PDB file of C-alpha atoms in Angstrom:
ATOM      1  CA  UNK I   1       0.000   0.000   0.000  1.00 89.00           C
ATOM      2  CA  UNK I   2       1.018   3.477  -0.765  1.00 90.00           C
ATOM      3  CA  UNK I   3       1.188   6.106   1.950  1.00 97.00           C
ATOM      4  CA  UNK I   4       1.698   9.441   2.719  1.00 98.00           C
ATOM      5  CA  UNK I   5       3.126  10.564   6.230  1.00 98.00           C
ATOM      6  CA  UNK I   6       2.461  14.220   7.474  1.00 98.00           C
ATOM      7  CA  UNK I   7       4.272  15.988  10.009  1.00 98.00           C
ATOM      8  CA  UNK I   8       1.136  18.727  11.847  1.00 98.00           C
ATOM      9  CA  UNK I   9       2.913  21.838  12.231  1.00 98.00           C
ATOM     10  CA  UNK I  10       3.630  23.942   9.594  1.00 98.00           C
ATOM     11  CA  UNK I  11       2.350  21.320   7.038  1.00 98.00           C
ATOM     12  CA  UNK I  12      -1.546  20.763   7.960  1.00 98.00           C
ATOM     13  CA  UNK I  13      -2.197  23.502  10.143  1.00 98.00           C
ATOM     14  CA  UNK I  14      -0.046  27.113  10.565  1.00 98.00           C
ATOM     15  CA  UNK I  15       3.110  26.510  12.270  1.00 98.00           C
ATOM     16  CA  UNK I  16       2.618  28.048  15.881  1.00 96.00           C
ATOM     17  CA  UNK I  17       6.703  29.662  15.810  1.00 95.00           C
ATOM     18  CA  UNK I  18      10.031  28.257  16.913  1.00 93.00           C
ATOM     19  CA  UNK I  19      10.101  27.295  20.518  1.00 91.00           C
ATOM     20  CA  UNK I  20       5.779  27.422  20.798  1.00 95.00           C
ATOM     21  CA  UNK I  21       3.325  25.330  20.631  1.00 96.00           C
ATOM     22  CA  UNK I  22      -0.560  24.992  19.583  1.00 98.00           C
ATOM     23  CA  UNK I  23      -2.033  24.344  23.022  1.00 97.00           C
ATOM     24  CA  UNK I  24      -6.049  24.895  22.447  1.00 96.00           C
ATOM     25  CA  UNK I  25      -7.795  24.442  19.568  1.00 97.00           C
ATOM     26  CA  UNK I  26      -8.279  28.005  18.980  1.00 97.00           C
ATOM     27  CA  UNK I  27      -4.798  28.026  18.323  1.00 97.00           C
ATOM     28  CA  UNK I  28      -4.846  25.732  15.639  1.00 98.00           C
ATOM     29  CA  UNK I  29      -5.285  27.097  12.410  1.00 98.00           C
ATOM     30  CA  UNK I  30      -5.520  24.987   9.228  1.00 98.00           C
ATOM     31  CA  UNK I  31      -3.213  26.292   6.236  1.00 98.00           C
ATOM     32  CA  UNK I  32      -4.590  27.515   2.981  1.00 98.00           C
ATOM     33  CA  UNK I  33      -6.284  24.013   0.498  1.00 98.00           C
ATOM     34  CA  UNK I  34      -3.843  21.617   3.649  1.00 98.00           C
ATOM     35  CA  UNK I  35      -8.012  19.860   4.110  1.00 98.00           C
ATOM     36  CA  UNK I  36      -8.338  20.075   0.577  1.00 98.00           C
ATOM     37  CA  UNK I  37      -4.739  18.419  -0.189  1.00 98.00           C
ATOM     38  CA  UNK I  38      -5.749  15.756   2.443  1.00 98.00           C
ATOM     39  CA  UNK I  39      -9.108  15.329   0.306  1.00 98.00           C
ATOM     40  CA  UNK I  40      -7.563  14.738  -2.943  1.00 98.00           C
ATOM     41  CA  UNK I  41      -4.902  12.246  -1.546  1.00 98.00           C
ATOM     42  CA  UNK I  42      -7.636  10.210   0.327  1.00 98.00           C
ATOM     43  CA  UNK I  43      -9.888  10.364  -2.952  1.00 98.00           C
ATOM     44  CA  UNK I  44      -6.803   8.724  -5.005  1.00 97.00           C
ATOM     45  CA  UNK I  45      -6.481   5.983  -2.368  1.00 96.00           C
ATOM     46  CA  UNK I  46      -3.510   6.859  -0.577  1.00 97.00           C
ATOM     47  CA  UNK I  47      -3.316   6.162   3.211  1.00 98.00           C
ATOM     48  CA  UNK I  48      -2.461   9.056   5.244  1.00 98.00           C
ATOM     49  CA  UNK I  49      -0.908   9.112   8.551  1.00 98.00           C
ATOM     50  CA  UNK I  50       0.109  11.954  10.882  1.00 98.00           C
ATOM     51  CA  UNK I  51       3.470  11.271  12.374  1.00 98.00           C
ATOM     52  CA  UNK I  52       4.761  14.132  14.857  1.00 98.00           C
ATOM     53  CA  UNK I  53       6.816  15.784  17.828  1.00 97.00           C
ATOM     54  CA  UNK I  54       4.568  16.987  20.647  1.00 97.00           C
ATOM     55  CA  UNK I  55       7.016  17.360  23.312  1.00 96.00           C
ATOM     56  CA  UNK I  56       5.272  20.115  24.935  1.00 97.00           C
ATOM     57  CA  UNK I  57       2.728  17.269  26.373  1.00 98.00           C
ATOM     58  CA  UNK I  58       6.014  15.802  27.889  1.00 97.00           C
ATOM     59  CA  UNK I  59       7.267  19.430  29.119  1.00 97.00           C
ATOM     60  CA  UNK I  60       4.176  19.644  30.996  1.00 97.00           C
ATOM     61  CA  UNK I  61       2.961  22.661  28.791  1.00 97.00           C
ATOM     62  CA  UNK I  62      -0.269  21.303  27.973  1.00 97.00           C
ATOM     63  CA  UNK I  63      -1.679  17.955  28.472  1.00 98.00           C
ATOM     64  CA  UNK I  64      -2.520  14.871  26.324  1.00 97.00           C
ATOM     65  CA  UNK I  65      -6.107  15.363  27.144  1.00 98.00           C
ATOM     66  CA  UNK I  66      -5.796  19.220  25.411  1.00 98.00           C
ATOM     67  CA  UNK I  67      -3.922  17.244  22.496  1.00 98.00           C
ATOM     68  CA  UNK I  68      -6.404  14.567  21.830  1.00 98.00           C
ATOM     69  CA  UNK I  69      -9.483  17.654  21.784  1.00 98.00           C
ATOM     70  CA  UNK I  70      -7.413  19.543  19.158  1.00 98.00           C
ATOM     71  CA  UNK I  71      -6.534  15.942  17.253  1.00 98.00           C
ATOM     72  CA  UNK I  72     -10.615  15.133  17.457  1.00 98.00           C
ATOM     73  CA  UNK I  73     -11.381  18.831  15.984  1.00 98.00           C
ATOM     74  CA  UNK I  74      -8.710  18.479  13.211  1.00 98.00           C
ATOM     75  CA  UNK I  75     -10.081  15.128  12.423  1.00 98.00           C
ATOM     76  CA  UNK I  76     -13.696  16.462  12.334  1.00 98.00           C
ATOM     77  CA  UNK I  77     -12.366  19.485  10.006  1.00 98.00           C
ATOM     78  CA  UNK I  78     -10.558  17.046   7.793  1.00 98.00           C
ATOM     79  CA  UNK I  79     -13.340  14.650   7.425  1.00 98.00           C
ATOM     80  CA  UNK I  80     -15.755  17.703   6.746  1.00 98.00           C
ATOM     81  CA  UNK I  81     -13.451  18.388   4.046  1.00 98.00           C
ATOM     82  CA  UNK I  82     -13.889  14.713   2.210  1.00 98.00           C
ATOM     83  CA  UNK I  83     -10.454  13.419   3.882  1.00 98.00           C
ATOM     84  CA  UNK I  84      -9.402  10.523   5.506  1.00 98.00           C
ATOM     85  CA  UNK I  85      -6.597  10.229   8.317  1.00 98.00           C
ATOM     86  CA  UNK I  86      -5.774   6.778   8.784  1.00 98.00           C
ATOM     87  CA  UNK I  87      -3.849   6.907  12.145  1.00 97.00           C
ATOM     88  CA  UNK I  88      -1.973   9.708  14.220  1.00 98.00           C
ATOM     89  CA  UNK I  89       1.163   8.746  15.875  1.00 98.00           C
ATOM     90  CA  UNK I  90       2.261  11.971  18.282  1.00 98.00           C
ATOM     91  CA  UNK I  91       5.898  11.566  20.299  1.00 97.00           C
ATOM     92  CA  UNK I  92       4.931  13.539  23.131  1.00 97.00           C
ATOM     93  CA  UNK I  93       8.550  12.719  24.800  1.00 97.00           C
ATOM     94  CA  UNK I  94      10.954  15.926  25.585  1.00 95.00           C
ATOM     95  CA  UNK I  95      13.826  16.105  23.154  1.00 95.00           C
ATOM     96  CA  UNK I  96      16.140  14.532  26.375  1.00 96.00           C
ATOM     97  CA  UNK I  97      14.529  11.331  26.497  1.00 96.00           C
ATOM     98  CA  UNK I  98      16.002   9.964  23.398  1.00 93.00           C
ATOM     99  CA  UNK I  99      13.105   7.867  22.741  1.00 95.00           C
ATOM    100  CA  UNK I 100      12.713   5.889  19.112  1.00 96.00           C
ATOM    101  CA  UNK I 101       9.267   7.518  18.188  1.00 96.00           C
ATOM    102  CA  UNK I 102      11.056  11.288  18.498  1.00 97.00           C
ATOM    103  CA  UNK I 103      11.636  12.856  14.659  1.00 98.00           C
ATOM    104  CA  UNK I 104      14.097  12.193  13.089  1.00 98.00           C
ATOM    105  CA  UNK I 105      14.108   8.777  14.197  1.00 97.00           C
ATOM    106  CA  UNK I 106      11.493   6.352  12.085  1.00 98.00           C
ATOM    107  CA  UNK I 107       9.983   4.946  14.935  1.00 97.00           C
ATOM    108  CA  UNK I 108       6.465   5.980  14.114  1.00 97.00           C
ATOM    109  CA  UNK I 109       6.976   5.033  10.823  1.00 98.00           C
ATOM    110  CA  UNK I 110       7.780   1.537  11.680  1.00 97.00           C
ATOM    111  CA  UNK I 111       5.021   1.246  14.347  1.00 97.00           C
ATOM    112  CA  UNK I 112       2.886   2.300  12.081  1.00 97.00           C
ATOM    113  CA  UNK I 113       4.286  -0.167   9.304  1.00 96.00           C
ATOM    114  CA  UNK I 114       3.434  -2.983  11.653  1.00 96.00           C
ATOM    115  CA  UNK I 115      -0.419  -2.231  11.875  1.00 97.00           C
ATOM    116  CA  UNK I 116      -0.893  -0.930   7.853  1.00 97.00           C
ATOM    117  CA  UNK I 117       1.215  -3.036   4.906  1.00 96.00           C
ATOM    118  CA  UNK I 118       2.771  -0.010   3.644  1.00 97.00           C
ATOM    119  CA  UNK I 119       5.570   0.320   0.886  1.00 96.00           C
ATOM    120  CA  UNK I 120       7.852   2.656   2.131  1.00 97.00           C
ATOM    121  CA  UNK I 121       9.560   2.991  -0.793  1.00 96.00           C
ATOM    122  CA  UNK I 122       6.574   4.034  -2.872  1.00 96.00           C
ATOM    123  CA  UNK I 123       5.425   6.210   0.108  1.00 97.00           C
ATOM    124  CA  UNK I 124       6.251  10.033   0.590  1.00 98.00           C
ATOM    125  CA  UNK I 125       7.009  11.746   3.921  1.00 98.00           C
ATOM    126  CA  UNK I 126       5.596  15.280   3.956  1.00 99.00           C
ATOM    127  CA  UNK I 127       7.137  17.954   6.312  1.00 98.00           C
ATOM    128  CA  UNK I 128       8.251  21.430   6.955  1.00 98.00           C
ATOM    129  CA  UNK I 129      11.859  20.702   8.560  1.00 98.00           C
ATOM    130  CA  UNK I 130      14.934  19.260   7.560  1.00 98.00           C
ATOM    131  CA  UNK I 131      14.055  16.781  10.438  1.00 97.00           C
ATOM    132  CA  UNK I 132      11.125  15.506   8.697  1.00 98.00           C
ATOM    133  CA  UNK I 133      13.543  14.958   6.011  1.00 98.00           C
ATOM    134  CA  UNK I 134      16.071  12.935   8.102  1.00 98.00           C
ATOM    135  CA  UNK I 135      12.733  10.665   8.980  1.00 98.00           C
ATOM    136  CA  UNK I 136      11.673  10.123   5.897  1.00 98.00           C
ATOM    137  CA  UNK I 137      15.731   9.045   4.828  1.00 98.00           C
ATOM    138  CA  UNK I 138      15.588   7.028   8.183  1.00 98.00           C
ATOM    139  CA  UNK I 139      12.312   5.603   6.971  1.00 98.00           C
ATOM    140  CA  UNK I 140      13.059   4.583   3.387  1.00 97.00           C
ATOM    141  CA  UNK I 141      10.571   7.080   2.002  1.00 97.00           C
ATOM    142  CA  UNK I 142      10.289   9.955  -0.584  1.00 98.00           C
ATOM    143  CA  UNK I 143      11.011  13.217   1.534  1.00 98.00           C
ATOM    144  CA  UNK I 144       9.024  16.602   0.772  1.00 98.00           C
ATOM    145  CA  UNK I 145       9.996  19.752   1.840  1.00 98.00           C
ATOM    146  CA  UNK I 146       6.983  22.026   2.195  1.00 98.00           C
ATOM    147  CA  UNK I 147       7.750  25.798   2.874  1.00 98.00           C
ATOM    148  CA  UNK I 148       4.449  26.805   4.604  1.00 98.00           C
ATOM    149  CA  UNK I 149       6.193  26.118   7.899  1.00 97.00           C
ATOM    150  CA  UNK I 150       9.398  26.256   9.467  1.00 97.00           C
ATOM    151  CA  UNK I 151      11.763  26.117   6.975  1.00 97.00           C
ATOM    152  CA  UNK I 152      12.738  28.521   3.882  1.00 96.00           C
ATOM    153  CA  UNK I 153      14.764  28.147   0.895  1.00 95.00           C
ATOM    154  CA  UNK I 154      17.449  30.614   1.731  1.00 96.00           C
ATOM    155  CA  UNK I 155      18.710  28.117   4.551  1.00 95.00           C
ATOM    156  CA  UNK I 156      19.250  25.552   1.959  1.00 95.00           C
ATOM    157  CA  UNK I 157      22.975  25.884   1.770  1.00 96.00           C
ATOM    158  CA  UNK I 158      22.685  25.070   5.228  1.00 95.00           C
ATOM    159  CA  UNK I 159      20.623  21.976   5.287  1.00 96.00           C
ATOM    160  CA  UNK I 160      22.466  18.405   6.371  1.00 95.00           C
ATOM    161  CA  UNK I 161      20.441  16.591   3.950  1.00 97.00           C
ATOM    162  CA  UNK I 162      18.690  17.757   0.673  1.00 97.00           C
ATOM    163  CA  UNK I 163      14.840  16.665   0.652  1.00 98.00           C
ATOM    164  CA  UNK I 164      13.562  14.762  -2.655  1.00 98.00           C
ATOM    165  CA  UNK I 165      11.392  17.177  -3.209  1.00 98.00           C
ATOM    166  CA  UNK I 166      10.770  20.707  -2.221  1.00 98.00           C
ATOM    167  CA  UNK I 167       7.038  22.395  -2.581  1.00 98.00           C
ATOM    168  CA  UNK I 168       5.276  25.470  -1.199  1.00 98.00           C
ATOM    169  CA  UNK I 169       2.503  23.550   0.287  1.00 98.00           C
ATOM    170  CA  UNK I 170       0.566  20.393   1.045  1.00 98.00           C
ATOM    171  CA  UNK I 171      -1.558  20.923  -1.590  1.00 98.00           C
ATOM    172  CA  UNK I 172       1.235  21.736  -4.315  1.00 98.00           C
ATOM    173  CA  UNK I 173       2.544  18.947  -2.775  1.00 98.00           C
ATOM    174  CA  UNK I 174       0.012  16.295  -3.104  1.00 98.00           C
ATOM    175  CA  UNK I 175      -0.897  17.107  -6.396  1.00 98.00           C
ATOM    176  CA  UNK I 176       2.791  16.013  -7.061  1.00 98.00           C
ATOM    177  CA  UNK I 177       2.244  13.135  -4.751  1.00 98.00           C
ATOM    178  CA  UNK I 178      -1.089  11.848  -7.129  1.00 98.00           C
ATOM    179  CA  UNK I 179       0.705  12.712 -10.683  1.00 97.00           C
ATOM    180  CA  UNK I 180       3.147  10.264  -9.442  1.00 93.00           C
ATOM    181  CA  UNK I 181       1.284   7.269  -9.346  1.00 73.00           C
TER     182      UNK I 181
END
């Protein structure tokens, strides 16, 4: 099975700024066509999975039950849209703990590998940092840069590791994602 892999942040909904956090759902704002992208992917048959960092759960700054009510609103905003979420793996572990599921390790990727029969290879790992990158190396998948986040083009001398694929947004993205198959 094909799948595509979507880091939150800066990708799905408007990245909240370096060292912040969306903490309440009325801080969680959905980027430009990102439902729309989600739609279109889902309509062409591609399972999609949300794979990110939420360390602020494990810094205490809000809780896993504020997480899961933002999750449940996203997924009722998504679905509204016509798109499908297949599972959402969250590493809610502080950067310290070095734990396996923690970006830019592929430990989300490979849980989620053990429930779902995906092809890596043939799969694409959407995100808006060069860590999302590294993950989607660590993973075996396609990596996509998307610049609605985090991360802008004039850094990319700096950048450990080039991504696949670089594209403004999820949608832009997707449609890439689609022609593809």
């Amino acid at each position: 099975m094909k799948a595509v892999f979507l880091d939150r942040d800066g990708v799905i909904n408007k990245y909240p700024g370096d060292t912040k956090y969306v903490t309440k759902w009325k801080d969680f704002h959905f980027l430009p066509r990102s439902k729309e992208a989600i739609a279109k992917l889902h309509k062409h048959k591609f399972e999609i999975f949300i794979v990110s960092n939420q360390a602020g759960v494990g810094k205490g700054i809000y809780s896993r039950l504020k997480l899961d009510l933002i999750t449940r609103n996203m997924l009722k905003g998504i679905k509204k849209a016509k798109g499908r979420i297949s599972s959402i793996h969250y590493c809610t572990h502080r950067p310290d703990e070095d734990c396996a599921c923690r970006k830019p390790k592929a430990g989300s990727v490979h849980a989620i590998r053990k429930v779902y029969p995906v092809d890596l290879k043939h799969s694409f790992f959407v995100g808006d940092t060069i860590r999302d990158v590294l993950t989607a190396k660590a993973a075996g998948c396609k990596s996509i840069l998307v610049l609605s986040g985090k991360e802008k083009l004039k850094n990319r001398k700096n950048w450990e590791v080039k991504p696949d694929h670089v594209f403004k947004n999820l949608f832009q993205a997707a449609e890439f994602i689609i022609r593809q198959r």
